[in-house]
């Protein structure tokens, strides 16, 4: 009797272990297939057949394994799955028993589907329909992470082109489990920039004109630097509805960036106080601390009262002599983000009192955008992105704009890869600098601060006493505001 009682729990424990191992093995099959498809587009027959058997056995549709089937199409045929995709990758902790492990197998099948549809973006030309499908699937991934569709892609794309395979950290995080808040937060911070990068890559490969001609598809596009680049490059080939939609996207992006830059300009340090101008004697300018300190000798201990002979006021007037700002921007293919940022930045500084702003864009030719400097949208529509560099041509246009060198700042934004024109350009810059102009060379103007500058120019600027400014836009804002205000 006793022997039988001892054997029964042992057999039950063994049975439980075998069932747990069975579920773990099935889950691993699905995740191995996920990794195989992400990193190698060729089908692995053994993994495909094993995964199909698992999906059929747990009562899920075989369409989950079809790379051509969108999540939308699956949910339309099987509406009950919509609730399972929502919050899929932010699950509540399950029981540790066989029931919980069975649920993990089901979750693995659904997770694999949404990740493959988003991260296995392939290569070659992308049609409008494929882009729309990807955006829909990306929305399902965002929902699976507990976010709203489009929320993770709302930020700017994070560096580089999209990949046809999983981004860094995706595989290990998935196979390592998704049950903790720490893992989920790490996954979201990794996937957000990746989604933006993949969408940017798809936009580059897509039939953009076809999408722009369809108002419904165009409305789904997320304005990004990559998309704006494509629109500016192709604007001369657009007309009618497509051109109107392109302009609407450009204006949306310009307005968003302008709002951020305007805030940075307002927060930047301004010019020195002008102590030659007497402070205005109003209550809001009263310097109470200084007034008390200067009158402490008038303190009466008997009366416990301070007699004030003189009030002191704060200086608020700052030096605001008229200044001229000349911004020269390289609009060749490698400097697109700088072109957009600087056009917007120039318009903001043009709105400051007593600042005369001139804007010049160049590649192999130079164009004076000064008449449109107050409207960055119109200025950008007149750019002609791409081509090579001819800095001396831009300098020939910029130098006549210098009327009072000591009251002029010239900002030159470029990677300075001029090749056989390097020496003539540097000689022009050197002459401008020695005339008294404040010359600021900038490698690029991006939100990330990334910059690349020709080492030949970098060394010569350093010797000239005008080192290349860091590419982060906040530093340029600070430098300009200090000089001009």
CSV table of C-alpha atoms in Angstrom, one decimal:
chain,number,residue,atom,x,y,z
A,1,UNK,CA,0.0,0.0,0.0
A,2,UNK,CA,2.7,2.4,1.0
A,3,UNK,CA,4.8,1.4,-2.0
A,4,UNK,CA,1.9,2.1,-4.3
A,5,UNK,CA,1.3,5.6,-2.7
A,6,UNK,CA,4.9,6.5,-3.2
A,7,UNK,CA,5.0,5.5,-6.9
A,8,UNK,CA,1.8,7.4,-7.8
A,9,UNK,CA,3.1,11.0,-7.2
A,10,UNK,CA,6.4,10.0,-8.9
A,11,UNK,CA,4.5,8.8,-12.0
A,12,UNK,CA,2.3,12.0,-11.9
A,13,UNK,CA,5.4,14.2,-11.7
A,14,UNK,CA,7.1,12.4,-14.5
A,15,UNK,CA,3.9,12.8,-16.6
A,16,UNK,CA,3.8,16.5,-15.8
A,17,UNK,CA,7.5,16.9,-16.8
A,18,UNK,CA,6.9,15.0,-20.1
A,19,UNK,CA,3.9,17.2,-20.9
A,20,UNK,CA,5.9,20.4,-20.1
A,21,UNK,CA,8.8,19.3,-22.3
A,22,UNK,CA,6.3,18.5,-25.1
A,23,UNK,CA,5.0,22.1,-25.0
A,24,UNK,CA,8.4,23.6,-24.7
A,25,UNK,CA,9.6,21.6,-27.7
A,26,UNK,CA,6.7,22.8,-29.8
A,27,UNK,CA,7.3,26.4,-28.8
A,28,UNK,CA,11.0,26.1,-29.7
A,29,UNK,CA,10.0,24.7,-33.2
A,30,UNK,CA,8.0,27.9,-33.8
A,31,UNK,CA,10.7,30.2,-32.6
A,32,UNK,CA,13.4,28.3,-34.6
A,33,UNK,CA,11.3,28.8,-37.7
A,34,UNK,CA,10.9,32.5,-36.9
A,35,UNK,CA,14.7,32.9,-36.7
A,36,UNK,CA,15.3,30.9,-39.8
A,37,UNK,CA,12.9,32.9,-41.9
A,38,UNK,CA,14.2,36.2,-40.5
A,39,UNK,CA,17.8,35.6,-41.4
A,40,UNK,CA,17.3,33.3,-44.5
A,41,UNK,CA,14.4,33.8,-46.9
A,42,UNK,CA,14.8,30.2,-48.1
A,43,UNK,CA,12.2,27.8,-46.7
A,44,UNK,CA,13.5,25.1,-44.3
A,45,UNK,CA,11.2,22.2,-45.2
A,46,UNK,CA,11.6,20.4,-41.8
A,47,UNK,CA,10.8,23.4,-39.8
A,48,UNK,CA,7.9,24.4,-42.0
A,49,UNK,CA,6.2,20.9,-41.8
A,50,UNK,CA,6.8,20.7,-38.0
A,51,UNK,CA,5.4,24.2,-37.5
A,52,UNK,CA,2.4,23.4,-39.6
A,53,UNK,CA,1.7,20.3,-37.5
A,54,UNK,CA,1.9,22.4,-34.3
A,55,UNK,CA,-0.4,25.1,-35.6
A,56,UNK,CA,-3.0,22.6,-36.8
A,57,UNK,CA,-2.8,20.7,-33.5
A,58,UNK,CA,-3.5,23.8,-31.3
A,59,UNK,CA,-6.4,24.9,-33.5
A,60,UNK,CA,-4.9,28.0,-35.2
A,61,UNK,CA,-5.3,28.7,-39.0
A,62,UNK,CA,-2.5,27.5,-41.2
A,63,UNK,CA,-2.5,31.0,-42.8
A,64,UNK,CA,-0.4,32.1,-39.9
A,65,UNK,CA,2.5,30.4,-41.6
A,66,UNK,CA,1.8,32.0,-45.0
A,67,UNK,CA,4.3,34.9,-45.5
A,68,UNK,CA,1.9,36.6,-48.0
A,69,UNK,CA,-1.0,36.7,-45.6
A,70,UNK,CA,-1.4,40.0,-43.7
A,71,UNK,CA,-2.6,40.0,-40.1
A,72,UNK,CA,-5.6,42.0,-41.3
A,73,UNK,CA,-6.7,39.2,-43.7
A,74,UNK,CA,-6.3,36.6,-41.0
A,75,UNK,CA,-8.3,38.6,-38.5
A,76,UNK,CA,-11.0,39.2,-41.1
A,77,UNK,CA,-11.4,35.4,-41.5
A,78,UNK,CA,-11.0,34.7,-37.8
A,79,UNK,CA,-12.3,37.7,-35.9
A,80,UNK,CA,-11.8,35.9,-32.6
A,81,UNK,CA,-8.0,36.3,-33.0
A,82,UNK,CA,-8.1,40.1,-32.8
A,83,UNK,CA,-8.4,40.1,-29.1
A,84,UNK,CA,-5.4,37.7,-28.8
A,85,UNK,CA,-3.2,40.0,-30.9
A,86,UNK,CA,-4.0,43.0,-28.7
A,87,UNK,CA,-1.4,43.1,-25.9
A,88,UNK,CA,0.1,39.8,-27.2
A,89,UNK,CA,3.6,40.8,-26.3
A,90,UNK,CA,2.7,42.3,-22.9
A,91,UNK,CA,1.0,39.3,-21.4
A,92,UNK,CA,-0.1,38.7,-17.9
A,93,UNK,CA,2.0,36.0,-16.1
A,94,UNK,CA,0.6,32.5,-16.8
A,95,UNK,CA,0.5,29.5,-14.6
A,96,UNK,CA,3.7,27.6,-14.6
A,97,UNK,CA,1.9,24.3,-15.2
A,98,UNK,CA,1.2,22.5,-18.5
A,99,UNK,CA,-1.9,24.7,-19.1
A,100,UNK,CA,0.3,27.8,-19.0
A,101,UNK,CA,2.9,26.2,-21.3
A,102,UNK,CA,0.3,25.3,-23.8
A,103,UNK,CA,-0.8,29.0,-23.9
A,104,UNK,CA,2.9,29.9,-24.6
A,105,UNK,CA,2.8,27.7,-27.7
A,106,UNK,CA,-0.2,29.5,-29.0
A,107,UNK,CA,1.4,32.9,-28.2
A,108,UNK,CA,4.6,31.8,-30.0
A,109,UNK,CA,2.6,31.1,-33.2
A,110,UNK,CA,0.9,34.5,-33.1
A,111,UNK,CA,4.1,36.4,-32.1
A,112,UNK,CA,6.0,34.7,-35.0
A,113,UNK,CA,3.4,35.8,-37.5
A,114,UNK,CA,3.4,39.5,-36.6
A,115,UNK,CA,7.2,39.7,-36.3
A,116,UNK,CA,7.8,38.0,-39.6
A,117,UNK,CA,5.4,40.2,-41.4
A,118,UNK,CA,7.1,43.3,-40.1
A,119,UNK,CA,10.8,42.5,-40.0
A,120,UNK,CA,11.1,40.2,-43.1
A,121,UNK,CA,10.5,43.1,-45.4
A,122,UNK,CA,12.4,41.6,-48.3
A,123,UNK,CA,14.2,43.6,-51.1
A,124,UNK,CA,13.5,45.1,-54.5
A,125,UNK,CA,10.7,47.4,-55.6
A,126,UNK,CA,7.8,47.9,-53.2
A,127,UNK,CA,4.3,48.6,-54.5
A,128,UNK,CA,1.8,50.9,-52.8
A,129,UNK,CA,-0.2,47.9,-51.7
A,130,UNK,CA,2.8,46.3,-50.1
A,131,UNK,CA,3.6,49.5,-48.2
A,132,UNK,CA,0.0,49.7,-47.0
A,133,UNK,CA,0.1,46.1,-45.9
A,134,UNK,CA,3.3,46.6,-44.0
A,135,UNK,CA,2.0,49.6,-42.3
A,136,UNK,CA,-1.1,47.7,-41.2
A,137,UNK,CA,1.1,44.8,-39.9
A,138,UNK,CA,3.3,47.3,-38.1
A,139,UNK,CA,0.2,48.6,-36.5
A,140,UNK,CA,-0.7,45.1,-35.3
A,141,UNK,CA,2.8,44.8,-33.8
A,142,UNK,CA,2.4,48.1,-32.0
A,143,UNK,CA,-0.9,46.9,-30.6
A,144,UNK,CA,0.7,43.6,-29.6
A,145,UNK,CA,3.2,45.7,-27.6
A,146,UNK,CA,0.4,47.6,-25.9
A,147,UNK,CA,0.8,50.7,-28.0
A,148,UNK,CA,-1.6,52.5,-30.4
A,149,UNK,CA,-1.0,51.9,-34.1
A,150,UNK,CA,1.5,54.4,-35.4
A,151,UNK,CA,2.7,55.3,-31.9
A,152,UNK,CA,6.2,53.7,-32.1
A,153,UNK,CA,6.7,55.1,-35.6
A,154,UNK,CA,5.7,58.6,-34.4
A,155,UNK,CA,9.3,59.4,-33.6
A,156,UNK,CA,11.9,60.0,-36.3
A,157,UNK,CA,13.5,57.0,-38.0
A,158,UNK,CA,16.5,55.9,-36.1
A,159,UNK,CA,19.5,55.9,-38.3
A,160,UNK,CA,20.3,53.8,-41.4
A,161,UNK,CA,18.1,52.0,-43.9
A,162,UNK,CA,15.7,49.3,-42.9
A,163,UNK,CA,16.7,45.7,-42.8
A,164,UNK,CA,15.3,42.6,-44.3
A,165,UNK,CA,15.9,40.7,-41.1
A,166,UNK,CA,15.4,41.2,-37.5
A,167,UNK,CA,16.8,44.3,-35.9
A,168,UNK,CA,19.2,44.1,-33.0
A,169,UNK,CA,17.8,42.4,-29.9
A,170,UNK,CA,14.6,41.1,-31.5
A,171,UNK,CA,15.5,37.4,-31.6
A,172,UNK,CA,17.1,37.1,-28.1
A,173,UNK,CA,14.2,39.1,-26.5
A,174,UNK,CA,11.6,36.9,-28.1
A,175,UNK,CA,13.2,33.6,-27.3
A,176,UNK,CA,14.1,34.8,-23.8
A,177,UNK,CA,10.5,35.5,-22.9
A,178,UNK,CA,8.2,38.5,-22.9
A,179,UNK,CA,6.7,38.2,-19.5
A,180,UNK,CA,8.5,41.0,-17.6
A,181,UNK,CA,8.0,44.8,-17.8
A,182,UNK,CA,11.8,45.1,-18.1
A,183,UNK,CA,11.9,42.9,-21.2
A,184,UNK,CA,8.9,44.7,-22.7
A,185,UNK,CA,10.4,48.2,-22.1
A,186,UNK,CA,13.7,47.0,-23.7
A,187,UNK,CA,11.8,45.5,-26.6
A,188,UNK,CA,9.8,48.7,-27.3
A,189,UNK,CA,12.9,50.9,-27.1
A,190,UNK,CA,14.6,48.7,-29.6
A,191,UNK,CA,11.7,48.2,-32.0
A,192,UNK,CA,10.6,51.8,-32.2
A,193,UNK,CA,13.6,53.1,-34.2
A,194,UNK,CA,13.7,49.8,-36.2
A,195,UNK,CA,10.1,50.3,-37.4
A,196,UNK,CA,11.0,53.8,-38.5
A,197,UNK,CA,14.1,52.6,-40.3
A,198,UNK,CA,12.2,49.8,-42.1
A,199,UNK,CA,9.4,52.2,-43.1
A,200,UNK,CA,12.0,54.6,-44.5
A,201,UNK,CA,13.6,51.9,-46.5
A,202,UNK,CA,10.2,50.8,-47.9
A,203,UNK,CA,9.4,54.4,-48.9
A,204,UNK,CA,12.7,54.5,-50.9
A,205,UNK,CA,11.8,51.3,-52.7
A,206,UNK,CA,8.1,52.0,-53.3
A,207,UNK,CA,6.0,53.4,-56.1
A,208,UNK,CA,5.7,56.7,-54.4
A,209,UNK,CA,3.7,58.5,-57.1
A,210,UNK,CA,1.1,55.7,-57.1
A,211,UNK,CA,0.7,56.2,-53.3
A,212,UNK,CA,0.5,60.0,-53.5
A,213,UNK,CA,-2.2,59.7,-56.2
A,214,UNK,CA,-4.4,57.8,-53.7
A,215,UNK,CA,-5.5,60.2,-50.9
A,216,UNK,CA,-6.3,57.3,-48.6
A,217,UNK,CA,-2.9,55.7,-48.9
A,218,UNK,CA,-1.1,59.1,-48.8
A,219,UNK,CA,-2.9,59.9,-45.5
A,220,UNK,CA,-1.3,56.8,-44.0
A,221,UNK,CA,2.2,57.9,-44.7
A,222,UNK,CA,4.2,59.1,-41.6
A,223,UNK,CA,6.2,62.2,-42.3
A,224,UNK,CA,9.9,61.5,-41.8
A,225,UNK,CA,13.2,62.9,-43.1
A,226,UNK,CA,13.4,59.9,-45.5
A,227,UNK,CA,10.0,60.5,-46.9
A,228,UNK,CA,10.6,64.3,-47.2
A,229,UNK,CA,13.8,63.5,-49.1
A,230,UNK,CA,11.9,61.4,-51.6
A,231,UNK,CA,9.2,63.9,-52.0
A,232,UNK,CA,11.6,66.8,-52.6
A,233,UNK,CA,13.5,64.7,-55.2
A,234,UNK,CA,10.4,63.7,-57.1
A,235,UNK,CA,8.4,66.9,-56.8
A,236,UNK,CA,9.0,68.0,-60.4
A,237,UNK,CA,7.4,64.7,-61.6
A,238,UNK,CA,4.2,65.2,-59.6
A,239,UNK,CA,1.0,67.0,-60.5
A,240,UNK,CA,-2.6,67.2,-59.5
A,241,UNK,CA,-3.7,65.2,-56.4
A,242,UNK,CA,-0.2,63.6,-56.0
A,243,UNK,CA,1.5,67.0,-55.9
A,244,UNK,CA,-1.1,68.3,-53.4
A,245,UNK,CA,-0.7,65.3,-51.1
A,246,UNK,CA,3.1,65.6,-51.4
A,247,UNK,CA,3.0,69.3,-50.4
A,248,UNK,CA,0.6,68.5,-47.5
A,249,UNK,CA,3.1,65.9,-46.1
A,250,UNK,CA,6.1,68.3,-46.5
A,251,UNK,CA,4.2,71.1,-44.7
A,252,UNK,CA,3.2,68.7,-41.9
A,253,UNK,CA,6.9,67.7,-41.4
A,254,UNK,CA,8.1,71.3,-41.6
A,255,UNK,CA,5.6,72.5,-39.0
A,256,UNK,CA,6.5,69.7,-36.6
A,257,UNK,CA,10.3,70.4,-36.9
A,258,UNK,CA,9.8,74.1,-36.7
A,259,UNK,CA,7.9,73.8,-33.4
A,260,UNK,CA,10.8,71.8,-31.9
A,261,UNK,CA,13.4,74.2,-33.2
A,262,UNK,CA,11.5,77.3,-32.1
A,263,UNK,CA,11.4,76.0,-28.6
A,264,UNK,CA,15.2,75.4,-28.7
A,265,UNK,CA,15.8,78.9,-30.0
A,266,UNK,CA,13.7,80.4,-27.2
A,267,UNK,CA,15.5,78.4,-24.5
A,268,UNK,CA,19.0,79.2,-25.9
A,269,UNK,CA,21.3,81.7,-24.1
A,270,UNK,CA,20.9,85.2,-25.3
A,271,UNK,CA,23.3,88.1,-25.7
A,272,UNK,CA,25.0,90.0,-22.8
A,273,UNK,CA,23.2,92.6,-20.8
A,274,UNK,CA,23.8,96.2,-22.0
A,275,UNK,CA,24.7,98.0,-18.8
A,276,UNK,CA,25.1,101.3,-20.6
A,277,UNK,CA,21.3,101.6,-20.7
A,278,UNK,CA,19.8,102.5,-17.2
A,279,UNK,CA,17.5,99.8,-15.8
A,280,UNK,CA,13.8,100.6,-16.1
A,281,UNK,CA,12.5,101.6,-12.6
A,282,UNK,CA,9.4,99.4,-12.4
A,283,UNK,CA,8.5,97.0,-9.6
A,284,UNK,CA,9.1,93.9,-11.7
A,285,UNK,CA,12.7,94.9,-12.2
A,286,UNK,CA,13.3,95.6,-8.4
A,287,UNK,CA,16.4,93.7,-7.2
A,288,UNK,CA,15.2,93.0,-3.6
A,289,UNK,CA,18.2,91.1,-2.4
A,290,UNK,CA,20.7,93.7,-3.6
A,291,UNK,CA,18.5,96.5,-2.2
A,292,UNK,CA,18.6,94.9,1.3
A,293,UNK,CA,22.3,94.1,1.1
A,294,UNK,CA,23.2,97.7,0.1
A,295,UNK,CA,21.1,99.2,2.9
A,296,UNK,CA,22.1,96.9,5.8
A,297,UNK,CA,24.0,99.8,7.4
A,298,UNK,CA,20.7,101.5,8.0
A,299,UNK,CA,19.4,98.7,10.2
A,300,UNK,CA,18.0,100.0,13.5
A,301,UNK,CA,18.2,97.2,16.2
A,302,UNK,CA,16.0,99.2,18.6
A,303,UNK,CA,13.2,99.6,16.2
A,304,UNK,CA,14.0,96.4,14.3
A,305,UNK,CA,13.5,98.3,11.1
A,306,UNK,CA,15.6,98.7,8.0
A,307,UNK,CA,15.6,102.2,6.5
A,308,UNK,CA,16.1,102.2,2.7
A,309,UNK,CA,18.0,105.1,1.2
A,310,UNK,CA,18.2,103.7,-2.3
A,311,UNK,CA,16.4,101.1,-4.5
A,312,UNK,CA,18.3,98.9,-6.9
A,313,UNK,CA,16.9,97.5,-10.2
A,314,UNK,CA,17.9,94.7,-12.5
A,315,UNK,CA,19.3,95.4,-16.0
A,316,UNK,CA,17.1,93.7,-18.6
A,317,UNK,CA,18.1,95.5,-21.8
A,318,UNK,CA,20.4,93.4,-24.0
A,319,UNK,CA,22.6,94.4,-26.8
A,320,UNK,CA,20.6,94.1,-30.0
A,321,UNK,CA,22.8,95.7,-32.7
A,322,UNK,CA,21.7,94.9,-36.3
A,323,UNK,CA,23.2,91.6,-37.5
A,324,UNK,CA,23.3,89.8,-40.8
A,325,UNK,CA,23.2,86.0,-40.9
A,326,UNK,CA,24.2,84.3,-44.1
A,327,UNK,CA,23.4,80.6,-44.1
A,328,UNK,CA,25.0,78.5,-46.9
A,329,UNK,CA,23.8,74.9,-47.2
A,330,UNK,CA,25.1,72.1,-49.3
A,331,UNK,CA,22.0,70.5,-50.9
A,332,UNK,CA,23.8,67.5,-52.4
A,333,UNK,CA,22.5,64.0,-51.7
A,334,UNK,CA,24.5,63.5,-48.5
A,335,UNK,CA,23.1,66.6,-46.8
A,336,UNK,CA,19.4,66.3,-47.2
A,337,UNK,CA,18.6,66.4,-43.4
A,338,UNK,CA,20.8,69.5,-43.0
A,339,UNK,CA,19.0,71.2,-45.9
A,340,UNK,CA,15.6,70.7,-44.3
A,341,UNK,CA,16.8,71.6,-40.7
A,342,UNK,CA,18.7,74.7,-41.8
A,343,UNK,CA,15.9,76.1,-44.0
A,344,UNK,CA,13.6,75.9,-41.1
A,345,UNK,CA,16.2,77.3,-38.6
A,346,UNK,CA,16.9,80.2,-41.0
A,347,UNK,CA,13.2,81.1,-41.0
A,348,UNK,CA,13.0,81.1,-37.2
A,349,UNK,CA,16.0,83.5,-36.9
A,350,UNK,CA,14.6,85.7,-39.7
A,351,UNK,CA,11.7,86.3,-37.3
A,352,UNK,CA,14.0,87.7,-34.6
A,353,UNK,CA,14.2,91.6,-34.3
A,354,UNK,CA,17.0,93.3,-36.2
A,355,UNK,CA,18.4,90.1,-37.8
A,356,UNK,CA,18.8,90.1,-41.5
A,357,UNK,CA,18.9,86.5,-42.7
A,358,UNK,CA,20.0,85.3,-46.2
A,359,UNK,CA,19.8,81.7,-47.3
A,360,UNK,CA,21.8,80.0,-50.1
A,361,UNK,CA,21.6,76.4,-51.2
A,362,UNK,CA,24.1,74.8,-53.6
A,363,UNK,CA,25.3,71.7,-55.3
A,364,UNK,CA,27.0,72.3,-58.7
A,365,UNK,CA,25.0,75.5,-58.9
A,366,UNK,CA,23.9,78.0,-56.2
A,367,UNK,CA,20.4,79.3,-55.6
A,368,UNK,CA,19.5,82.3,-53.5
A,369,UNK,CA,16.5,81.3,-51.3
A,370,UNK,CA,16.5,84.6,-49.4
A,371,UNK,CA,13.1,85.8,-50.8
A,372,UNK,CA,11.4,82.8,-49.3
A,373,UNK,CA,13.5,82.6,-46.0
A,374,UNK,CA,10.4,83.4,-43.9
A,375,UNK,CA,8.5,80.4,-45.4
A,376,UNK,CA,10.6,77.2,-45.1
A,377,UNK,CA,7.9,75.2,-47.0
A,378,UNK,CA,8.2,77.4,-50.1
A,379,UNK,CA,12.0,77.5,-49.8
A,380,UNK,CA,12.3,73.7,-49.7
A,381,UNK,CA,10.0,73.4,-52.8
A,382,UNK,CA,12.6,75.5,-54.7
A,383,UNK,CA,15.6,73.2,-53.7
A,384,UNK,CA,17.0,70.7,-56.1
A,385,UNK,CA,18.4,67.9,-54.0
A,386,UNK,CA,21.3,65.7,-55.3
A,387,UNK,CA,24.2,66.2,-57.6
A,388,UNK,CA,27.8,67.1,-56.7
A,389,UNK,CA,29.4,70.0,-54.9
A,390,UNK,CA,30.8,73.4,-56.1
A,391,UNK,CA,31.5,75.4,-53.0
A,392,UNK,CA,33.3,78.3,-54.9
A,393,UNK,CA,30.0,79.0,-56.8
A,394,UNK,CA,28.1,79.4,-53.5
A,395,UNK,CA,30.9,81.6,-52.1
A,396,UNK,CA,30.7,83.8,-55.2
A,397,UNK,CA,27.0,84.3,-54.4
A,398,UNK,CA,27.5,84.8,-50.6
A,399,UNK,CA,30.4,87.3,-50.5
A,400,UNK,CA,28.5,90.2,-52.1
A,401,UNK,CA,26.0,89.9,-49.2
A,402,UNK,CA,28.7,91.0,-46.7
A,403,UNK,CA,28.3,94.7,-46.1
A,404,UNK,CA,29.6,95.1,-42.6
A,405,UNK,CA,32.0,92.1,-41.8
A,406,UNK,CA,32.0,92.8,-38.0
A,407,UNK,CA,28.2,92.5,-37.8
A,408,UNK,CA,28.0,89.4,-40.1
A,409,UNK,CA,28.0,85.7,-39.3
A,410,UNK,CA,28.3,83.1,-42.0
A,411,UNK,CA,27.2,79.6,-41.3
A,412,UNK,CA,28.5,77.0,-43.9
A,413,UNK,CA,26.9,73.6,-43.6
A,414,UNK,CA,28.6,70.9,-45.7
A,415,UNK,CA,30.6,67.7,-45.5
A,416,UNK,CA,33.2,69.7,-47.4
A,417,UNK,CA,34.0,67.0,-49.9
A,418,UNK,CA,34.9,69.4,-52.8
A,419,UNK,CA,37.7,67.3,-54.4
A,420,UNK,CA,39.5,69.5,-57.0
A,421,UNK,CA,37.7,72.6,-55.7
A,422,UNK,CA,38.9,72.3,-52.1
A,423,UNK,CA,41.7,74.8,-52.3
A,424,UNK,CA,39.7,77.6,-54.0
A,425,UNK,CA,36.8,77.2,-51.5
A,426,UNK,CA,39.2,77.3,-48.5
A,427,UNK,CA,40.9,80.4,-49.9
A,428,UNK,CA,37.5,82.1,-50.2
A,429,UNK,CA,36.6,81.1,-46.6
A,430,UNK,CA,39.9,82.2,-45.3
A,431,UNK,CA,39.4,85.7,-46.9
A,432,UNK,CA,35.9,86.0,-45.4
A,433,UNK,CA,37.2,85.1,-42.0
A,434,UNK,CA,40.1,87.5,-42.1
A,435,UNK,CA,37.7,90.3,-43.2
A,436,UNK,CA,36.1,90.1,-39.7
A,437,UNK,CA,33.1,87.9,-40.5
A,438,UNK,CA,32.3,85.3,-37.8
A,439,UNK,CA,32.6,82.1,-39.9
A,440,UNK,CA,31.0,78.9,-38.5
A,441,UNK,CA,31.7,75.7,-40.4
A,442,UNK,CA,29.2,72.9,-39.6
A,443,UNK,CA,29.6,69.3,-40.6
A,444,UNK,CA,25.9,68.7,-40.7
A,445,UNK,CA,22.8,69.8,-38.8
A,446,UNK,CA,20.8,66.8,-37.6
A,447,UNK,CA,18.8,65.9,-34.5
A,448,UNK,CA,21.1,63.0,-33.8
A,449,UNK,CA,24.3,65.0,-34.0
A,450,UNK,CA,25.9,62.7,-36.6
A,451,UNK,CA,28.4,64.5,-38.8
A,452,UNK,CA,31.1,63.6,-41.4
A,453,UNK,CA,33.6,66.2,-42.5
A,454,UNK,CA,36.5,66.0,-45.0
A,455,UNK,CA,39.6,65.6,-42.8
A,456,UNK,CA,41.5,68.0,-45.1
A,457,UNK,CA,39.1,70.8,-44.3
A,458,UNK,CA,38.8,69.9,-40.7
A,459,UNK,CA,42.5,70.4,-40.0
A,460,UNK,CA,42.6,73.7,-41.9
A,461,UNK,CA,39.6,75.1,-40.1
A,462,UNK,CA,41.2,74.2,-36.8
A,463,UNK,CA,44.4,76.0,-37.8
A,464,UNK,CA,42.3,79.0,-38.8
A,465,UNK,CA,40.7,79.2,-35.4
A,466,UNK,CA,37.3,78.2,-36.6
A,467,UNK,CA,36.9,74.5,-35.7
A,468,UNK,CA,34.0,72.6,-37.2
A,469,UNK,CA,31.0,72.9,-35.0
A,470,UNK,CA,29.4,69.7,-33.7
A,471,UNK,CA,26.6,68.5,-35.9
A,472,UNK,CA,24.0,68.6,-33.2
A,473,UNK,CA,21.4,71.3,-34.0
A,474,UNK,CA,21.1,72.4,-30.4
A,475,UNK,CA,24.7,73.5,-30.4
A,476,UNK,CA,24.3,75.6,-33.6
A,477,UNK,CA,21.2,77.2,-32.1
A,478,UNK,CA,23.1,78.2,-29.0
A,479,UNK,CA,26.1,79.6,-31.0
A,480,UNK,CA,23.8,81.6,-33.3
A,481,UNK,CA,21.6,83.0,-30.5
A,482,UNK,CA,24.6,84.1,-28.5
A,483,UNK,CA,26.1,85.9,-31.4
A,484,UNK,CA,23.0,87.5,-32.8
A,485,UNK,CA,20.9,88.4,-29.7
